[in-house]
Protein backbone atom coordinates (compact mmCIF):
# COMPACT_ATOMS: atom_id res chain seq x y z
CA UNK A 1 0.00 0.00 0.00
CA UNK A 2 2.63 2.53 1.07
CA UNK A 3 6.03 2.50 -0.63
CA UNK A 4 7.95 -0.75 0.03
CA UNK A 5 10.65 1.23 1.86
CA UNK A 6 8.06 2.50 4.34
CA UNK A 7 6.34 -0.88 4.67
CA UNK A 8 9.68 -2.44 5.56
CA UNK A 9 10.38 0.28 8.14
CA UNK A 10 6.94 -0.29 9.69
CA UNK A 11 7.51 -4.03 9.77
CA UNK A 12 10.87 -3.62 11.56
CA UNK A 13 9.54 -1.01 14.00
CA UNK A 14 6.66 -3.32 14.91
CA UNK A 15 9.21 -5.84 16.21
CA UNK A 16 10.31 -3.47 18.96
CA UNK A 17 8.85 -4.28 22.38
CA UNK A 18 5.89 -2.02 23.12
CA UNK A 19 5.08 -1.31 19.47
CA UNK A 20 2.45 -3.22 17.51
CA UNK A 21 1.65 -2.91 13.79
CA UNK A 22 -0.61 0.09 14.37
CA UNK A 23 1.76 2.09 16.56
CA UNK A 24 4.68 1.14 14.29
CA UNK A 25 2.77 2.75 11.43
CA UNK A 26 2.25 5.87 13.50
CA UNK A 27 5.93 5.91 14.46
CA UNK A 28 7.04 5.50 10.83
CA UNK A 29 4.85 8.41 9.72
CA UNK A 30 6.18 10.50 12.58
CA UNK A 31 9.73 9.69 11.47
CA UNK A 32 9.00 10.68 7.86
CA UNK A 33 7.43 13.94 9.01
CA UNK A 34 10.32 14.79 11.34
CA UNK A 35 12.99 13.77 8.87
CA UNK A 36 15.68 16.24 9.91
CA UNK A 37 15.16 16.38 13.65
CA UNK A 38 14.34 12.71 14.28
CA UNK A 39 14.89 10.26 11.40
CA UNK A 40 18.43 11.31 10.48
CA UNK A 41 19.66 11.48 14.10
CA UNK A 42 18.03 8.12 14.84
CA UNK A 43 19.63 6.36 11.89
CA UNK A 44 23.00 7.87 12.84
CA UNK A 45 22.54 6.85 16.48
CA UNK A 46 21.73 3.28 15.40
CA UNK A 47 24.86 3.09 13.26
CA UNK A 48 26.95 4.44 16.15
CA UNK A 49 25.55 1.90 18.60
CA UNK A 50 25.95 -0.86 16.02
CA UNK A 51 29.66 -0.11 15.57
CA UNK A 52 30.72 0.95 19.03
CA UNK A 53 28.69 -0.95 21.60
CA UNK A 54 29.82 -4.41 22.61
CA UNK A 55 29.39 -6.89 25.44
CA UNK A 56 31.86 -6.64 28.31
CA UNK A 57 33.86 -9.87 28.35
CA UNK A 58 34.15 -9.70 32.15
CA UNK A 59 30.62 -9.01 33.40
CA UNK A 60 28.38 -9.17 30.31
CA UNK A 61 27.26 -5.52 30.52
CA UNK A 62 26.98 -3.57 27.27
CA UNK A 63 29.23 -0.55 26.81
CA UNK A 64 31.41 1.25 24.29
CA UNK A 65 34.54 -0.24 25.87
CA UNK A 66 35.50 -3.80 26.80
CA UNK A 67 35.94 -4.27 29.77
CA UNK A 68 33.06 -1.91 30.51
CA UNK A 69 33.17 1.33 32.51
CA UNK A 70 31.86 -0.42 35.63
CA UNK A 71 34.47 -3.21 35.48
CA UNK A 72 37.32 -0.70 35.01
CA UNK A 73 36.12 1.87 37.58
CA UNK A 74 38.87 1.92 40.24
CA UNK A 75 36.53 3.41 42.86
CA UNK A 76 34.26 0.36 42.85
CA UNK A 77 34.60 -2.48 45.34
CA UNK A 78 36.20 -5.63 43.91
CA UNK A 79 35.15 -7.75 46.87
CA UNK A 80 31.44 -7.89 46.03
CA UNK A 81 29.68 -9.11 42.86
CA UNK A 82 25.98 -8.54 42.18
CA UNK A 83 24.49 -11.19 39.87
CA UNK A 84 21.61 -9.96 37.66
CA UNK A 85 19.59 -11.60 34.91
CA UNK A 86 19.84 -8.88 32.37
CA UNK A 87 21.46 -5.56 31.46
CA UNK A 88 18.12 -3.85 32.18
CA UNK A 89 18.35 -5.06 35.79
CA UNK A 90 21.92 -3.76 36.03
CA UNK A 91 20.70 -0.36 34.83
CA UNK A 92 17.85 -0.42 37.37
CA UNK A 93 20.29 -1.13 40.22
CA UNK A 94 22.66 1.58 38.96
CA UNK A 95 19.77 4.07 38.95
CA UNK A 96 19.16 3.29 42.63
CA UNK A 97 22.83 4.34 43.18
CA UNK A 98 23.21 2.13 46.26
CA UNK A 99 25.53 -0.59 45.03
CA UNK A 100 29.21 0.18 44.54
CA UNK A 101 30.62 -3.27 43.73
CA UNK A 102 30.92 -5.14 40.43
CA UNK A 103 28.17 -6.82 38.41
CA UNK A 104 27.73 -10.12 36.61
CA UNK A 105 25.03 -10.39 33.92
CA UNK A 106 23.72 -13.96 33.50
CA UNK A 107 21.83 -13.31 30.28
CA UNK A 108 18.54 -14.87 31.47
CA UNK A 109 17.25 -17.44 33.95
CA UNK A 110 17.11 -21.21 33.96
CA UNK A 111 13.82 -22.20 32.39
CA UNK A 112 12.71 -25.75 31.69
CA UNK A 113 9.81 -24.48 29.57
CA UNK A 114 12.02 -22.36 27.31
CA UNK A 115 14.77 -24.99 27.25
CA UNK A 116 17.35 -22.71 28.92
CA UNK A 117 19.89 -24.73 30.86
CA UNK A 118 22.95 -23.75 32.94
CA UNK A 119 25.18 -23.89 29.84
CA UNK A 120 23.14 -21.09 28.23
CA UNK A 121 23.86 -18.69 31.11
CA UNK A 122 27.18 -17.15 32.10
CA UNK A 123 27.49 -19.27 35.25
CA UNK A 124 30.95 -20.74 34.54
CA UNK A 125 32.53 -17.31 34.26
CA UNK A 126 30.78 -16.25 37.48
CA UNK A 127 32.26 -19.24 39.34
CA UNK A 128 35.64 -18.30 37.86
CA UNK A 129 35.32 -14.71 39.08
CA UNK A 130 34.04 -15.78 42.51
CA UNK A 131 37.02 -18.12 42.94
CA UNK A 132 39.28 -15.08 43.00
CA UNK A 133 40.62 -14.44 46.53
CA UNK A 134 39.54 -10.78 46.38
CA UNK A 135 35.81 -11.64 46.16
CA UNK A 136 34.13 -11.88 49.55
CA UNK A 137 30.41 -11.75 48.71
CA UNK A 138 28.08 -12.60 45.82
CA UNK A 139 24.61 -11.00 45.84
CA UNK A 140 22.08 -13.02 43.83
CA UNK A 141 19.76 -10.27 42.53
CA UNK A 142 17.66 -12.41 40.19
CA UNK A 143 13.94 -11.72 39.96
CA UNK A 144 11.58 -12.86 42.72
CA UNK A 145 9.88 -15.21 40.24
CA UNK A 146 9.96 -19.01 40.25
CA UNK A 147 12.55 -19.10 37.46
CA UNK A 148 14.60 -16.31 39.06
CA UNK A 149 14.68 -18.03 42.45
CA UNK A 150 15.45 -21.44 40.90
CA UNK A 151 18.39 -19.85 39.14
CA UNK A 152 19.55 -18.21 42.37
CA UNK A 153 19.48 -21.57 44.21
CA UNK A 154 21.32 -23.29 41.38
CA UNK A 155 24.03 -20.60 41.40
CA UNK A 156 24.29 -20.78 45.19
CA UNK A 157 25.05 -24.53 44.81
CA UNK A 158 27.66 -23.83 42.13
CA UNK A 159 29.37 -21.30 44.40
CA UNK A 160 29.38 -23.59 47.44
CA UNK A 161 33.12 -24.36 47.08
CA UNK A 162 34.15 -20.76 46.42
CA UNK A 163 34.45 -19.55 50.01
CA UNK A 164 32.26 -16.48 49.44
CA UNK A 165 29.27 -15.17 51.36
CA UNK A 166 26.13 -15.64 49.24
CA UNK A 167 23.21 -13.24 49.77
CA UNK A 168 19.92 -12.32 48.12
CA UNK A 169 17.77 -9.18 47.93
CA UNK A 170 15.34 -8.59 50.81
CA UNK A 171 11.66 -9.26 50.22
CA UNK A 172 9.10 -6.92 51.69
CA UNK A 173 6.71 -4.03 51.17
CA UNK A 174 7.82 -1.80 48.25
CA UNK A 175 8.60 1.77 49.35
CA UNK A 176 5.42 3.79 48.75
CA UNK A 177 3.34 0.60 48.55
CA UNK A 178 -0.04 0.19 50.25
CA UNK A 179 -0.62 -3.01 52.20
CA UNK A 180 -4.11 -3.39 50.79
CA UNK A 181 -2.80 -3.86 47.26
CA UNK A 182 -0.01 -6.28 48.10
CA UNK A 183 -0.20 -10.01 47.41
CA UNK A 184 -0.16 -12.54 50.26
CA UNK A 185 3.34 -13.81 49.46
CA UNK A 186 4.91 -10.36 49.78
CA UNK A 187 2.99 -9.57 52.96
CA UNK A 188 3.96 -12.83 54.60
CA UNK A 189 7.61 -12.30 53.58
CA UNK A 190 7.52 -8.75 54.96
CA UNK A 191 5.98 -9.98 58.20
CA UNK A 192 8.46 -12.77 58.81
CA UNK A 193 11.41 -10.49 57.99
CA UNK A 194 10.09 -7.72 60.27
CA UNK A 195 12.72 -5.55 61.93
CA UNK A 196 13.01 -3.76 65.26
CA UNK A 197 12.29 -0.03 64.99
CA UNK A 198 15.04 2.11 66.49
CA UNK B 1 24.95 5.59 33.21
CA UNK B 2 24.92 3.46 30.09
CA UNK B 3 27.33 4.33 27.27
CA UNK B 4 26.57 7.78 25.75
CA UNK B 5 25.79 6.09 22.40
CA UNK B 6 23.04 4.04 24.05
CA UNK B 7 21.73 6.98 26.09
CA UNK B 8 21.37 8.98 22.88
CA UNK B 9 19.57 6.12 21.15
CA UNK B 10 17.18 5.82 24.11
CA UNK B 11 16.56 9.56 24.05
CA UNK B 12 15.70 9.52 20.33
CA UNK B 13 13.52 6.40 20.59
CA UNK B 14 11.56 8.01 23.43
CA UNK B 15 10.46 10.74 21.00
CA UNK B 16 8.52 8.23 18.90
CA UNK B 17 4.77 8.29 19.51
CA UNK B 18 3.78 5.44 21.82
CA UNK B 19 7.21 5.12 23.44
CA UNK B 20 8.11 6.76 26.76
CA UNK B 21 11.52 6.85 28.44
CA UNK B 22 11.00 3.43 30.03
CA UNK B 23 9.82 1.62 26.90
CA UNK B 24 12.51 3.38 24.85
CA UNK B 25 15.09 1.86 27.21
CA UNK B 26 13.54 -1.56 26.71
CA UNK B 27 13.49 -1.05 22.93
CA UNK B 28 17.15 0.06 22.90
CA UNK B 29 18.23 -3.02 24.86
CA UNK B 30 16.18 -5.21 22.54
CA UNK B 31 17.94 -3.62 19.56
CA UNK B 32 21.39 -4.21 21.07
CA UNK B 33 20.52 -7.84 21.81
CA UNK B 34 19.12 -8.47 18.32
CA UNK B 35 21.94 -6.63 16.56
CA UNK B 36 22.02 -8.69 13.37
CA UNK B 37 18.35 -9.43 12.87
CA UNK B 38 16.89 -6.11 14.00
CA UNK B 39 19.32 -3.22 14.58
CA UNK B 40 21.24 -3.47 11.30
CA UNK B 41 18.09 -3.92 9.13
CA UNK B 42 16.40 -1.06 10.99
CA UNK B 43 19.27 1.37 10.48
CA UNK B 44 19.43 0.38 6.79
CA UNK B 45 15.66 0.78 6.41
CA UNK B 46 15.86 4.24 7.97
CA UNK B 47 18.60 5.30 5.57
CA UNK B 48 16.58 3.95 2.62
CA UNK B 49 13.45 5.83 3.67
CA UNK B 50 15.52 8.94 4.35
CA UNK B 51 16.96 8.93 0.82
CA UNK B 52 14.09 7.61 -1.25
CA UNK B 53 10.81 8.72 0.28
CA UNK B 54 9.47 12.15 -0.60
CA UNK B 55 6.20 14.05 -0.61
CA UNK B 56 4.08 13.82 -3.73
CA UNK B 57 3.89 17.30 -5.25
CA UNK B 58 0.36 16.62 -6.52
CA UNK B 59 -1.52 15.12 -3.56
CA UNK B 60 0.88 15.35 -0.59
CA UNK B 61 1.10 11.59 -0.06
CA UNK B 62 4.53 10.12 0.78
CA UNK B 63 6.05 7.65 -1.65
CA UNK B 64 9.30 6.65 -3.32
CA UNK B 65 8.25 8.42 -6.52
CA UNK B 66 6.90 11.92 -7.21
CA UNK B 67 4.08 12.01 -8.35
CA UNK B 68 3.15 9.09 -6.11
CA UNK B 69 1.89 5.66 -7.14
CA UNK B 70 -1.74 6.66 -6.48
CA UNK B 71 -1.51 9.85 -8.57
CA UNK B 72 0.07 7.98 -11.49
CA UNK B 73 -2.18 4.88 -11.35
CA UNK B 74 -4.06 4.91 -14.67
CA UNK B 75 -6.83 2.66 -13.31
CA UNK B 76 -7.93 5.22 -10.76
CA UNK B 77 -10.76 7.65 -11.33
CA UNK B 78 -9.62 11.22 -12.07
CA UNK B 79 -13.09 12.66 -11.53
CA UNK B 80 -13.17 12.27 -7.76
CA UNK B 81 -10.80 13.62 -5.11
CA UNK B 82 -10.90 12.54 -1.47
CA UNK B 83 -9.53 15.19 0.92
CA UNK B 84 -7.86 13.82 4.08
CA UNK B 85 -6.02 15.48 6.94
CA UNK B 86 -3.01 13.25 7.00
CA UNK B 87 -1.15 10.45 5.23
CA UNK B 88 -2.29 8.09 8.01
CA UNK B 89 -5.92 8.77 7.01
CA UNK B 90 -5.08 8.11 3.36
CA UNK B 91 -3.57 4.75 4.38
CA UNK B 92 -6.66 3.93 6.46
CA UNK B 93 -8.95 4.63 3.48
CA UNK B 94 -6.69 2.58 1.18
CA UNK B 95 -6.90 -0.34 3.61
CA UNK B 96 -10.69 -0.24 3.34
CA UNK B 97 -10.17 -0.71 -0.45
CA UNK B 98 -13.46 1.04 -1.30
CA UNK B 99 -12.23 4.28 -2.83
CA UNK B 100 -10.75 4.24 -6.32
CA UNK B 101 -10.31 7.97 -6.99
CA UNK B 102 -7.43 10.34 -6.17
CA UNK B 103 -6.47 11.81 -2.81
CA UNK B 104 -5.45 15.18 -1.46
CA UNK B 105 -3.57 15.40 1.83
CA UNK B 106 -4.14 18.69 3.68
CA UNK B 107 -1.39 18.23 6.24
CA UNK B 108 -3.58 18.99 9.26
CA UNK B 109 -6.73 20.90 10.22
CA UNK B 110 -7.47 24.53 10.86
CA UNK B 111 -6.93 25.18 14.54
CA UNK B 112 -7.20 28.54 16.24
CA UNK B 113 -5.63 27.11 19.40
CA UNK B 114 -2.53 25.78 17.61
CA UNK B 115 -2.37 28.81 15.33
CA UNK B 116 -2.91 26.80 12.13
CA UNK B 117 -4.57 28.93 9.47
CA UNK B 118 -5.64 28.21 5.87
CA UNK B 119 -2.20 29.20 4.55
CA UNK B 120 -0.60 26.36 6.54
CA UNK B 121 -2.73 23.71 4.81
CA UNK B 122 -2.61 22.65 1.16
CA UNK B 123 -5.95 24.29 0.32
CA UNK B 124 -4.72 26.43 -2.62
CA UNK B 125 -3.45 23.40 -4.51
CA UNK B 126 -6.73 21.58 -3.80
CA UNK B 127 -8.73 24.46 -5.30
CA UNK B 128 -6.35 24.36 -8.28
CA UNK B 129 -6.93 20.64 -8.77
CA UNK B 130 -10.69 20.93 -8.29
CA UNK B 131 -10.85 23.67 -10.96
CA UNK B 132 -9.79 21.09 -13.52
CA UNK B 133 -12.73 20.18 -15.79
CA UNK B 134 -12.18 16.46 -15.23
CA UNK B 135 -12.98 16.66 -11.50
CA UNK B 136 -16.68 16.09 -10.71
CA UNK B 137 -16.71 15.44 -6.96
CA UNK B 138 -14.65 16.29 -3.86
CA UNK B 139 -15.17 14.13 -0.75
CA UNK B 140 -14.21 15.96 2.45
CA UNK B 141 -12.99 13.08 4.64
CA UNK B 142 -11.64 15.14 7.53
CA UNK B 143 -12.14 13.84 11.08
CA UNK B 144 -15.54 14.14 12.77
CA UNK B 145 -14.01 16.49 15.35
CA UNK B 146 -14.72 20.19 15.79
CA UNK B 147 -11.47 21.15 14.02
CA UNK B 148 -12.01 18.57 11.27
CA UNK B 149 -15.54 19.75 10.56
CA UNK B 150 -14.54 23.43 10.68
CA UNK B 151 -11.87 22.66 8.10
CA UNK B 152 -14.39 20.81 5.93
CA UNK B 153 -16.79 23.76 5.99
CA UNK B 154 -13.98 26.19 5.18
CA UNK B 155 -12.86 24.06 2.21
CA UNK B 156 -16.45 23.70 1.00
CA UNK B 157 -16.62 27.53 0.89
CA UNK B 158 -13.33 27.72 -1.03
CA UNK B 159 -14.62 25.19 -3.58
CA UNK B 160 -17.96 26.99 -4.09
CA UNK B 161 -16.88 28.43 -7.44
CA UNK B 162 -15.35 25.22 -8.75
CA UNK B 163 -18.47 23.57 -10.12
CA UNK B 164 -17.87 20.26 -8.29
CA UNK B 165 -20.14 18.18 -6.07
CA UNK B 166 -18.94 18.39 -2.47
CA UNK B 167 -19.68 15.47 -0.14
CA UNK B 168 -18.69 14.24 3.32
CA UNK B 169 -18.42 10.85 5.00
CA UNK B 170 -21.62 9.42 6.49
CA UNK B 171 -22.00 9.49 10.27
CA UNK B 172 -23.58 6.54 12.03
CA UNK B 173 -23.09 3.39 14.08
CA UNK B 174 -19.64 1.85 13.43
CA UNK B 175 -19.87 -1.64 11.93
CA UNK B 176 -19.63 -4.07 14.86
CA UNK B 177 -20.51 -1.33 17.34
CA UNK B 178 -22.94 -1.76 20.22
CA UNK B 179 -25.53 0.98 20.72
CA UNK B 180 -25.04 0.94 24.47
CA UNK B 181 -21.45 2.13 24.14
CA UNK B 182 -22.07 4.87 21.58
CA UNK B 183 -22.13 8.56 22.42
CA UNK B 184 -25.31 10.61 22.03
CA UNK B 185 -24.02 12.57 19.04
CA UNK B 186 -23.33 9.44 16.99
CA UNK B 187 -26.67 7.86 17.94
CA UNK B 188 -28.63 10.96 17.03
CA UNK B 189 -26.74 11.24 13.70
CA UNK B 190 -27.42 7.57 12.96
CA UNK B 191 -31.10 8.00 13.81
CA UNK B 192 -31.68 11.05 11.63
CA UNK B 193 -29.77 9.47 8.72
CA UNK B 194 -31.76 6.20 9.04
CA UNK B 195 -32.35 4.29 5.85
CA UNK B 196 -35.14 2.11 4.53
CA UNK B 197 -34.37 -1.63 4.80
CA UNK B 198 -34.84 -3.44 1.53
XYZ file of C-alpha atoms in Angstrom, chain A residues 32-194:
163
model
C 8.999 10.678 7.863
C 7.430 13.936 9.010
C 10.317 14.793 11.339
C 12.994 13.774 8.866
C 15.678 16.244 9.914
C 15.165 16.375 13.646
C 14.340 12.709 14.283
C 14.891 10.264 11.399
C 18.429 11.311 10.478
C 19.665 11.482 14.100
C 18.026 8.121 14.839
C 19.633 6.357 11.893
C 22.997 7.868 12.843
C 22.544 6.845 16.478
C 21.733 3.282 15.401
C 24.860 3.089 13.264
C 26.954 4.443 16.150
C 25.553 1.898 18.601
C 25.953 -0.855 16.016
C 29.660 -0.108 15.569
C 30.723 0.946 19.035
C 28.687 -0.947 21.601
C 29.825 -4.409 22.613
C 29.392 -6.886 25.438
C 31.864 -6.639 28.311
C 33.864 -9.871 28.351
C 34.155 -9.703 32.150
C 30.625 -9.006 33.402
C 28.382 -9.171 30.307
C 27.257 -5.517 30.522
C 26.980 -3.569 27.272
C 29.227 -0.553 26.809
C 31.410 1.250 24.289
C 34.544 -0.242 25.870
C 35.502 -3.800 26.795
C 35.941 -4.269 29.771
C 33.063 -1.912 30.508
C 33.169 1.327 32.508
C 31.863 -0.418 35.630
C 34.473 -3.206 35.483
C 37.323 -0.699 35.009
C 36.124 1.866 37.575
C 38.869 1.920 40.238
C 36.529 3.411 42.856
C 34.262 0.362 42.853
C 34.597 -2.476 45.338
C 36.202 -5.629 43.907
C 35.147 -7.747 46.865
C 31.445 -7.890 46.031
C 29.677 -9.107 42.862
C 25.983 -8.542 42.185
C 24.490 -11.193 39.874
C 21.609 -9.961 37.659
C 19.587 -11.603 34.915
C 19.839 -8.877 32.370
C 21.461 -5.560 31.461
C 18.117 -3.849 32.176
C 18.346 -5.059 35.794
C 21.921 -3.765 36.027
C 20.704 -0.356 34.831
C 17.855 -0.419 37.370
C 20.292 -1.133 40.215
C 22.655 1.580 38.961
C 19.771 4.072 38.954
C 19.164 3.295 42.626
C 22.831 4.343 43.178
C 23.208 2.129 46.255
C 25.530 -0.592 45.026
C 29.213 0.181 44.535
C 30.616 -3.268 43.727
C 30.916 -5.138 40.431
C 28.168 -6.824 38.413
C 27.730 -10.121 36.609
C 25.031 -10.390 33.922
C 23.720 -13.956 33.498
C 21.829 -13.307 30.279
C 18.543 -14.871 31.472
C 17.248 -17.436 33.946
C 17.114 -21.206 33.964
C 13.822 -22.204 32.388
C 12.713 -25.754 31.692
C 9.811 -24.481 29.567
C 12.023 -22.356 27.310
C 14.772 -24.988 27.253
C 17.346 -22.708 28.921
C 19.886 -24.734 30.859
C 22.954 -23.753 32.937
C 25.180 -23.893 29.844
C 23.145 -21.089 28.226
C 23.858 -18.686 31.111
C 27.180 -17.152 32.098
C 27.493 -19.271 35.252
C 30.953 -20.744 34.540
C 32.529 -17.309 34.261
C 30.782 -16.253 37.477
C 32.259 -19.235 39.342
C 35.641 -18.299 37.855
C 35.321 -14.710 39.083
C 34.039 -15.775 42.507
C 37.018 -18.120 42.942
C 39.277 -15.079 43.002
C 40.618 -14.436 46.531
C 39.540 -10.776 46.382
C 35.813 -11.635 46.157
C 34.127 -11.880 49.554
C 30.409 -11.752 48.714
C 28.075 -12.597 45.822
C 24.605 -11.001 45.839
C 22.078 -13.024 43.829
C 19.765 -10.267 42.527
C 17.665 -12.411 40.187
C 13.939 -11.717 39.960
C 11.579 -12.858 42.724
C 9.878 -15.210 40.243
C 9.956 -19.006 40.252
C 12.554 -19.099 37.456
C 14.602 -16.313 39.055
C 14.682 -18.025 42.448
C 15.446 -21.437 40.905
C 18.391 -19.846 39.141
C 19.552 -18.206 42.368
C 19.478 -21.565 44.213
C 21.317 -23.285 41.375
C 24.033 -20.604 41.397
C 24.288 -20.783 45.185
C 25.049 -24.532 44.812
C 27.664 -23.828 42.127
C 29.365 -21.296 44.402
C 29.384 -23.594 47.444
C 33.123 -24.358 47.080
C 34.152 -20.755 46.423
C 34.453 -19.554 50.007
C 32.259 -16.480 49.439
C 29.272 -15.168 51.356
C 26.126 -15.641 49.242
C 23.210 -13.239 49.769
C 19.924 -12.317 48.125
C 17.772 -9.180 47.934
C 15.343 -8.594 50.812
C 11.659 -9.261 50.216
C 9.095 -6.918 51.685
C 6.705 -4.025 51.172
C 7.818 -1.798 48.254
C 8.604 1.769 49.352
C 5.425 3.794 48.750
C 3.341 0.601 48.550
C -0.038 0.194 50.249
C -0.620 -3.012 52.202
C -4.112 -3.390 50.791
C -2.798 -3.859 47.259
C -0.005 -6.282 48.096
C -0.200 -10.006 47.409
C -0.156 -12.538 50.256
C 3.345 -13.809 49.458
C 4.914 -10.356 49.777
C 2.995 -9.568 52.965
C 3.956 -12.830 54.604
C 7.610 -12.300 53.583
C 7.520 -8.745 54.961
C 5.984 -9.982 58.204
C 8.462 -12.774 58.810
C 11.411 -10.486 57.994
C 10.087 -7.717 60.271
